[in-house]
Amino acid sequence: MRAVKPFLAFAAQWRDLENALQPSQQHDPPVIIDSALDPSKPNFSSSRPTLFRERHGWCPYSERAWLALESCNVPYDTIRIDNTGPGRKPPYFRGGQTPQMRWPDGTTQGESMDIVQEVNARYGNRILYPEYIKSDVINKARQFQNIFPSKSRPSSRAAFLFDWGGEPLWKSEFESVLSETDALLGSSCGPFFCGESFTAADIRGYPSSKDMPPNFHVFTTG
């Protein structure tokens, strides 16, 4: 059983992502609002999107939308939402879960991968779903989803680390997820799920995987 190598290999490949991203600071400074501290309605931009994301930075679904915006070098504003159960939300927030996107035309959209597709269509010149490998991107994203045990819970704080009853997964299940993820990455000819190109498949995969190694100690031996 390869218990350590898969996680190390996965972590090393994300240095390529860091090098590939262009700095967004070439644009005007973004507006960032913590709505739990400032519930007043902001003046929404008519030229750039506004991302409603989970306040504490642990939601992998919000991270997908964030990664899409950053990888496409899109200037955007951010409103942080407290979505921890009864947490205080601003009156202008339409409700539901994070992430949500308010587009410059005033329309809103939810569901993380739907937002990724829309960012790609509006701003990314389809770089996250390149036509020549589009089917591979979709298939790799689906394969990654299927790696996780069906009984695992897609929590916003520790996605797929616990079952629906709140108990941690078995250590053997956890190691299997790491090994299969490593094998899926290894099936390409580059550092990313679809080879040399960073795509929506990586956006789908990374946020759900990054929390696994730091939480290894919670898993039950078996």
Coordinates of C-alpha atoms in Angstrom, one line a residue:
M1 CA 0.0 0.0 0.0
R2 CA 1.4 3.4 -1.0
A3 CA 0.3 5.5 1.9
V4 CA 2.5 8.5 1.6
K5 CA 3.7 8.9 -2.0
P6 CA 0.3 9.7 -3.5
F7 CA -0.2 12.7 -1.3
L8 CA 3.3 14.0 -1.8
A9 CA 3.0 13.6 -5.6
F10 CA -0.3 15.5 -5.6
A11 CA 1.1 18.3 -3.5
A12 CA 4.2 18.7 -5.7
Q13 CA 2.1 19.1 -8.9
W14 CA 0.3 22.2 -7.5
R15 CA 3.5 24.2 -7.7
D16 CA 2.8 24.1 -11.4
L17 CA -0.6 25.8 -10.8
E18 CA 1.0 28.5 -8.7
N19 CA 3.5 29.3 -11.5
A20 CA 0.8 29.2 -14.1
L21 CA -1.5 31.8 -12.5
Q22 CA -1.2 35.4 -13.5
P23 CA -1.3 38.0 -10.8
S24 CA -4.7 39.8 -10.7
Q25 CA -3.3 42.9 -9.1
Q26 CA -2.8 44.4 -12.6
H27 CA -6.5 45.4 -12.2
D28 CA -8.0 47.9 -9.7
P29 CA -8.0 46.6 -6.1
P30 CA -10.9 44.4 -5.4
V31 CA -13.7 45.1 -3.0
I32 CA -13.8 42.5 -0.2
I33 CA -16.6 42.7 2.4
D34 CA -17.1 40.5 5.5
S35 CA -20.9 40.6 5.6
A36 CA -21.0 39.4 9.2
L37 CA -19.2 42.5 10.3
D38 CA -20.7 44.9 7.7
P39 CA -24.3 43.9 6.7
S40 CA -25.0 47.1 4.7
K41 CA -25.8 46.6 1.1
P42 CA -22.8 47.4 -1.1
N43 CA -22.7 49.2 -4.5
F44 CA -22.4 46.2 -6.8
S45 CA -20.1 46.6 -9.7
S46 CA -21.6 46.8 -13.2
S47 CA -18.3 45.8 -14.8
R48 CA -17.0 42.8 -12.8
P49 CA -18.6 39.9 -11.0
T50 CA -19.1 39.6 -7.3
L51 CA -18.4 36.3 -5.6
F52 CA -20.4 35.3 -2.5
R53 CA -18.2 32.9 -0.8
E54 CA -18.0 31.1 2.6
R55 CA -16.6 33.4 5.2
H56 CA -13.8 31.3 6.8
G57 CA -12.1 30.0 3.7
W58 CA -12.8 26.3 4.3
C59 CA -15.5 25.6 1.8
P60 CA -14.2 23.6 -1.2
Y61 CA -17.1 24.6 -3.3
S62 CA -16.4 28.3 -2.9
E63 CA -12.8 27.5 -3.7
R64 CA -13.8 26.1 -7.1
A65 CA -15.4 29.4 -8.1
W66 CA -12.4 31.3 -6.8
L67 CA -9.9 29.1 -8.7
A68 CA -11.9 29.6 -11.9
L69 CA -11.8 33.4 -11.5
E70 CA -8.1 33.5 -10.7
S71 CA -7.0 31.1 -13.4
C72 CA -8.9 33.1 -16.0
N73 CA -7.4 36.3 -14.5
V74 CA -10.8 37.9 -13.9
P75 CA -11.1 41.0 -11.7
Y76 CA -13.9 40.4 -9.2
D77 CA -15.2 41.5 -5.9
T78 CA -15.9 39.3 -2.9
I79 CA -18.5 39.2 -0.2
R80 CA -17.9 36.7 2.6
I81 CA -21.0 35.0 3.9
D82 CA -21.4 33.2 7.3
N83 CA -23.1 30.0 6.2
T84 CA -22.5 28.1 9.5
G85 CA -26.1 27.3 10.3
P86 CA -27.8 30.2 12.1
G87 CA -24.9 32.5 11.3
R88 CA -25.9 36.1 10.5
K89 CA -26.4 36.8 6.8
P90 CA -26.9 40.2 5.2
P91 CA -30.5 41.1 4.1
Y92 CA -29.5 41.5 0.5
F93 CA -28.2 37.9 0.3
R94 CA -30.8 35.9 -1.5
G95 CA -30.3 32.8 0.7
G96 CA -29.1 29.3 0.0
Q97 CA -25.5 28.0 0.1
T98 CA -22.2 29.4 -1.1
P99 CA -20.8 29.9 -3.6
Q100 CA -23.0 32.2 -5.5
M101 CA -22.0 34.7 -8.2
R102 CA -23.6 38.0 -9.0
W103 CA -22.8 38.8 -12.6
P104 CA -22.3 42.4 -13.8
D105 CA -25.7 42.4 -15.4
G106 CA -27.3 41.7 -12.0
T107 CA -28.2 38.1 -12.5
T108 CA -27.1 35.5 -9.9
Q109 CA -26.0 31.9 -10.2
G110 CA -25.3 29.1 -7.8
E111 CA -23.7 25.6 -8.0
S112 CA -19.9 25.7 -8.0
M113 CA -19.2 23.8 -11.3
D114 CA -22.0 25.7 -13.1
I115 CA -20.2 28.9 -12.0
V116 CA -16.9 27.5 -13.3
Q117 CA -18.5 26.8 -16.7
E118 CA -19.9 30.3 -16.8
V119 CA -16.7 31.9 -15.9
N120 CA -15.0 29.9 -18.6
A121 CA -17.6 31.0 -21.2
R122 CA -17.7 34.7 -20.2
Y123 CA -14.0 35.4 -19.5
G124 CA -11.8 32.4 -20.1
N125 CA -11.9 32.0 -23.8
R126 CA -12.8 28.4 -22.9
I127 CA -9.4 27.6 -21.5
L128 CA -10.9 25.6 -18.7
Y129 CA -12.8 23.4 -21.1
P130 CA -10.5 23.4 -24.2
E131 CA -12.4 22.0 -27.2
Y132 CA -9.7 19.6 -28.2
I133 CA -9.8 17.8 -24.8
K134 CA -13.3 18.9 -23.6
S135 CA -14.6 15.3 -23.3
D136 CA -11.4 14.3 -21.3
V137 CA -11.9 17.3 -18.9
I138 CA -15.5 16.2 -18.2
N139 CA -14.6 12.5 -17.9
K140 CA -11.7 13.2 -15.5
A141 CA -13.8 15.4 -13.3
R142 CA -16.4 12.6 -13.2
Q143 CA -13.8 10.0 -12.5
F144 CA -12.4 12.0 -9.6
Q145 CA -15.9 12.4 -8.1
N146 CA -16.4 8.6 -8.2
I147 CA -13.2 8.0 -6.3
F148 CA -14.7 9.1 -3.1
P149 CA -16.7 6.5 -1.1
S150 CA -20.5 6.8 -1.7
K151 CA -21.2 7.0 2.0
S152 CA -18.9 10.1 2.5
R153 CA -20.5 13.4 3.2
P154 CA -19.8 16.5 1.0
S155 CA -19.3 18.8 3.9
S156 CA -18.2 22.4 3.3
R157 CA -15.6 22.1 6.1
A158 CA -14.1 18.7 5.5
A159 CA -15.6 17.4 2.2
F160 CA -15.7 13.6 1.9
L161 CA -13.7 13.0 5.1
F162 CA -16.6 11.8 7.2
D163 CA -19.7 9.7 6.7
W164 CA -23.3 11.0 7.0
G165 CA -23.3 10.0 10.6
G166 CA -20.4 12.2 11.4
E167 CA -17.8 9.4 11.9
P168 CA -14.5 9.6 10.1
L169 CA -13.8 7.2 7.2
W170 CA -11.7 4.2 7.7
K171 CA -8.0 4.8 7.2
S172 CA -8.0 2.1 4.4
E173 CA -10.7 4.1 2.5
F174 CA -8.8 7.3 2.9
E175 CA -5.6 5.7 1.6
S176 CA -7.5 4.2 -1.3
V177 CA -8.8 7.7 -2.3
L178 CA -5.2 9.0 -2.3
S179 CA -3.9 6.1 -4.3
E180 CA -6.7 6.3 -6.9
T181 CA -6.2 10.1 -7.2
D182 CA -2.5 9.6 -7.7
A183 CA -3.3 7.0 -10.4
L184 CA -5.7 9.3 -12.2
L185 CA -3.1 12.1 -12.2
G186 CA -0.5 9.6 -13.4
S187 CA -2.7 8.6 -16.4
S188 CA -2.0 12.0 -18.1
C189 CA 1.3 13.1 -19.7
G190 CA 1.6 16.2 -17.5
P191 CA 1.3 17.6 -14.0
F192 CA -2.5 18.1 -14.3
F193 CA -5.5 15.8 -14.7
C194 CA -5.6 16.4 -18.5
G195 CA -1.8 16.7 -19.1
E196 CA 0.0 20.0 -19.5
S197 CA -3.2 22.1 -19.3
F198 CA -4.8 23.3 -16.1
T199 CA -8.5 22.7 -16.6
A200 CA -11.9 22.5 -14.9
A201 CA -11.0 18.9 -13.9
D202 CA -8.3 20.3 -11.6
I203 CA -10.7 22.9 -10.3
R204 CA -13.1 20.1 -9.5
G205 CA -10.4 18.0 -7.8
Y206 CA -8.1 20.1 -5.8
P207 CA -10.4 21.8 -3.2
S208 CA -11.8 18.4 -2.2
S209 CA -8.3 16.8 -1.8
K210 CA -6.2 19.5 -0.1
D211 CA -7.8 18.9 3.3
M212 CA -7.1 15.2 3.4
P213 CA -3.4 15.1 4.4
P214 CA -3.7 17.5 7.4
N215 CA -6.6 15.4 8.7
F216 CA -5.0 12.0 8.4
H217 CA -4.9 11.7 12.2
V218 CA -8.8 11.6 12.5
F219 CA -9.2 8.4 10.4
T220 CA -10.1 5.1 12.0
T221 CA -7.6 2.3 11.5
G222 CA -9.1 -0.5 9.4

